[in-house]
Amino acid sequence: MLQRLPVLSLSLILSLSALACGAPGSASETGDVDKGKVVFEQHMCVECHKGGGNSVKPSRPVKGKAFKERYPLDADLEKLIRSGVPNSSMPSFGKDVIDEQEMKDLLAYLRSLTPESNKKNAKKSTRKEK
């Protein structure tokens, strides 16, 4: 039993160390939708993109299937936001304007404007299969 004590102690220390570093999905890795909405409003994104639309270029809203297909990865969308759109009214928002956590929050908010999938249709197709 005494020989197992150091192994158990080491296992406990390693487990606690891993927890202290932050679990996946913690606030530092993902964004907060409510905080993202605040970032969206504070940086005046809402002026052109109210409700996820686009008053400057209505055919390019920041929500919906086409938007999700155009920017499938958060990195793609972040690049657009960070660099802006040349020759347009879309400014750039560098890290000195929107920090890393605010960007994660903003991306979470923008993604929330487009529902993942229509769960009702998924349920209907499951019922038909039975």
CSV table of C-alpha atoms in Angstrom, one decimal:
chain,number,residue,atom,x,y,z
A,1,MET,CA,0.0,0.0,0.0
A,2,LEU,CA,2.8,2.4,0.9
A,3,GLN,CA,4.4,1.8,-2.5
A,4,ARG,CA,1.2,2.9,-4.3
A,5,LEU,CA,1.0,6.2,-2.4
A,6,PRO,CA,3.5,8.1,-4.5
A,7,VAL,CA,1.8,7.0,-7.7
A,8,LEU,CA,-1.6,8.0,-6.4
A,9,SER,CA,-0.2,11.3,-5.2
A,10,LEU,CA,1.4,12.0,-8.6
A,11,SER,CA,-1.8,11.1,-10.4
A,12,LEU,CA,-3.8,13.4,-8.2
A,13,ILE,CA,-1.4,16.3,-8.7
A,14,LEU,CA,-1.4,15.8,-12.5
A,15,SER,CA,-5.2,15.7,-12.6
A,16,LEU,CA,-5.5,18.9,-10.6
A,17,SER,CA,-2.9,20.6,-12.7
A,18,ALA,CA,-4.9,19.8,-15.9
A,19,LEU,CA,-8.0,21.2,-14.4
A,20,ALA,CA,-6.3,24.3,-13.3
A,21,CYS,CA,-5.1,25.0,-16.8
A,22,GLY,CA,-8.7,25.3,-18.0
A,23,ALA,CA,-11.1,22.8,-19.5
A,24,PRO,CA,-12.1,22.8,-23.1
A,25,GLY,CA,-15.0,25.1,-23.7
A,26,SER,CA,-13.9,27.5,-20.9
A,27,ALA,CA,-14.6,31.2,-21.4
A,28,SER,CA,-11.0,31.7,-22.7
A,29,GLU,CA,-11.6,29.3,-25.6
A,30,THR,CA,-15.1,30.1,-26.6
A,31,GLY,CA,-17.1,33.2,-26.9
A,32,ASP,CA,-20.0,34.5,-24.9
A,33,VAL,CA,-23.0,35.4,-27.1
A,34,ASP,CA,-24.3,38.2,-24.7
A,35,LYS,CA,-20.9,39.8,-24.4
A,36,GLY,CA,-20.5,39.5,-28.2
A,37,LYS,CA,-23.7,41.5,-28.7
A,38,VAL,CA,-22.2,44.2,-26.5
A,39,VAL,CA,-19.1,44.2,-28.7
A,40,PHE,CA,-21.3,44.4,-31.8
A,41,GLU,CA,-23.1,47.4,-30.4
A,42,GLN,CA,-20.1,49.2,-28.9
A,43,HIS,CA,-18.1,49.1,-32.1
A,44,MET,CA,-21.1,50.4,-34.1
A,45,CYS,CA,-21.4,47.2,-36.2
A,46,VAL,CA,-25.1,47.5,-35.5
A,47,GLU,CA,-25.3,50.7,-37.6
A,48,CYS,CA,-24.9,48.6,-40.8
A,49,HIS,CA,-25.7,45.1,-39.6
A,50,LYS,CA,-28.8,45.6,-37.5
A,51,GLY,CA,-30.5,42.3,-36.9
A,52,GLY,CA,-27.8,40.5,-38.9
A,53,GLY,CA,-28.6,42.4,-42.1
A,54,ASN,CA,-26.4,44.6,-44.2
A,55,SER,CA,-27.8,48.1,-45.0
A,56,VAL,CA,-24.8,48.9,-47.3
A,57,LYS,CA,-25.0,45.7,-49.3
A,58,PRO,CA,-28.4,44.0,-48.6
A,59,SER,CA,-27.4,40.9,-50.6
A,60,ARG,CA,-24.6,40.1,-48.0
A,61,PRO,CA,-26.2,39.9,-44.6
A,62,VAL,CA,-24.2,38.6,-41.6
A,63,LYS,CA,-26.5,35.7,-41.0
A,64,GLY,CA,-28.2,32.9,-42.9
A,65,LYS,CA,-27.1,29.9,-45.0
A,66,ALA,CA,-25.1,31.9,-47.6
A,67,PHE,CA,-23.1,33.8,-44.8
A,68,LYS,CA,-22.4,30.5,-43.1
A,69,GLU,CA,-21.2,29.0,-46.3
A,70,ARG,CA,-19.1,32.0,-47.2
A,71,TYR,CA,-17.4,32.0,-43.7
A,72,PRO,CA,-17.5,28.4,-42.5
A,73,LEU,CA,-14.6,28.9,-40.1
A,74,ASP,CA,-14.3,31.5,-37.4
A,75,ALA,CA,-10.8,32.2,-38.6
A,76,ASP,CA,-12.2,33.3,-42.0
A,77,LEU,CA,-14.7,35.6,-40.4
A,78,GLU,CA,-12.1,37.0,-38.0
A,79,LYS,CA,-9.8,37.8,-40.9
A,80,LEU,CA,-12.5,39.8,-42.6
A,81,ILE,CA,-13.3,41.7,-39.4
A,82,ARG,CA,-9.6,42.3,-38.6
A,83,SER,CA,-8.7,43.5,-42.1
A,84,GLY,CA,-12.0,45.2,-43.1
A,85,VAL,CA,-13.2,45.5,-46.7
A,86,PRO,CA,-11.2,47.7,-49.0
A,87,ASN,CA,-13.1,50.5,-50.8
A,88,SER,CA,-16.1,50.0,-48.6
A,89,SER,CA,-17.5,51.4,-45.4
A,90,MET,CA,-16.4,48.2,-43.5
A,91,PRO,CA,-13.5,49.3,-41.3
A,92,SER,CA,-10.8,47.1,-39.9
A,93,PHE,CA,-10.8,46.1,-36.3
A,94,GLY,CA,-7.3,45.2,-35.2
A,95,LYS,CA,-6.3,43.6,-31.9
A,96,ASP,CA,-5.8,47.1,-30.5
A,97,VAL,CA,-9.6,47.8,-31.1
A,98,ILE,CA,-11.1,44.3,-30.4
A,99,ASP,CA,-9.0,42.1,-28.2
A,100,GLU,CA,-8.8,38.3,-28.5
A,101,GLN,CA,-11.6,37.5,-26.0
A,102,GLU,CA,-13.9,40.2,-27.4
A,103,MET,CA,-13.4,38.7,-30.9
A,104,LYS,CA,-14.3,35.3,-29.6
A,105,ASP,CA,-17.4,36.8,-28.0
A,106,LEU,CA,-18.3,38.7,-31.2
A,107,LEU,CA,-17.9,35.6,-33.4
A,108,ALA,CA,-20.1,33.7,-31.0
A,109,TYR,CA,-22.8,36.4,-31.3
A,110,LEU,CA,-22.5,36.4,-35.1
A,111,ARG,CA,-22.8,32.6,-35.3
A,112,SER,CA,-25.9,32.8,-33.0
A,113,LEU,CA,-27.7,34.8,-35.6
A,114,THR,CA,-27.9,31.7,-37.8
A,115,PRO,CA,-29.5,28.7,-36.1
A,116,GLU,CA,-27.4,25.5,-36.5
A,117,SER,CA,-30.2,23.5,-38.2
A,118,ASN,CA,-33.9,23.2,-38.3
A,119,LYS,CA,-34.5,20.7,-35.5
A,120,LYS,CA,-38.2,20.3,-36.5
A,121,ASN,CA,-37.2,18.9,-39.9
A,122,ALA,CA,-34.7,16.6,-38.2
A,123,LYS,CA,-37.4,15.3,-36.0
A,124,LYS,CA,-39.8,14.8,-38.9
A,125,SER,CA,-37.3,12.8,-40.9
A,126,THR,CA,-36.6,10.6,-37.8
A,127,ARG,CA,-40.3,9.9,-37.4
A,128,LYS,CA,-40.7,8.9,-41.1
A,129,GLU,CA,-37.9,6.4,-40.7
A,130,LYS,CA,-39.6,4.5,-37.9
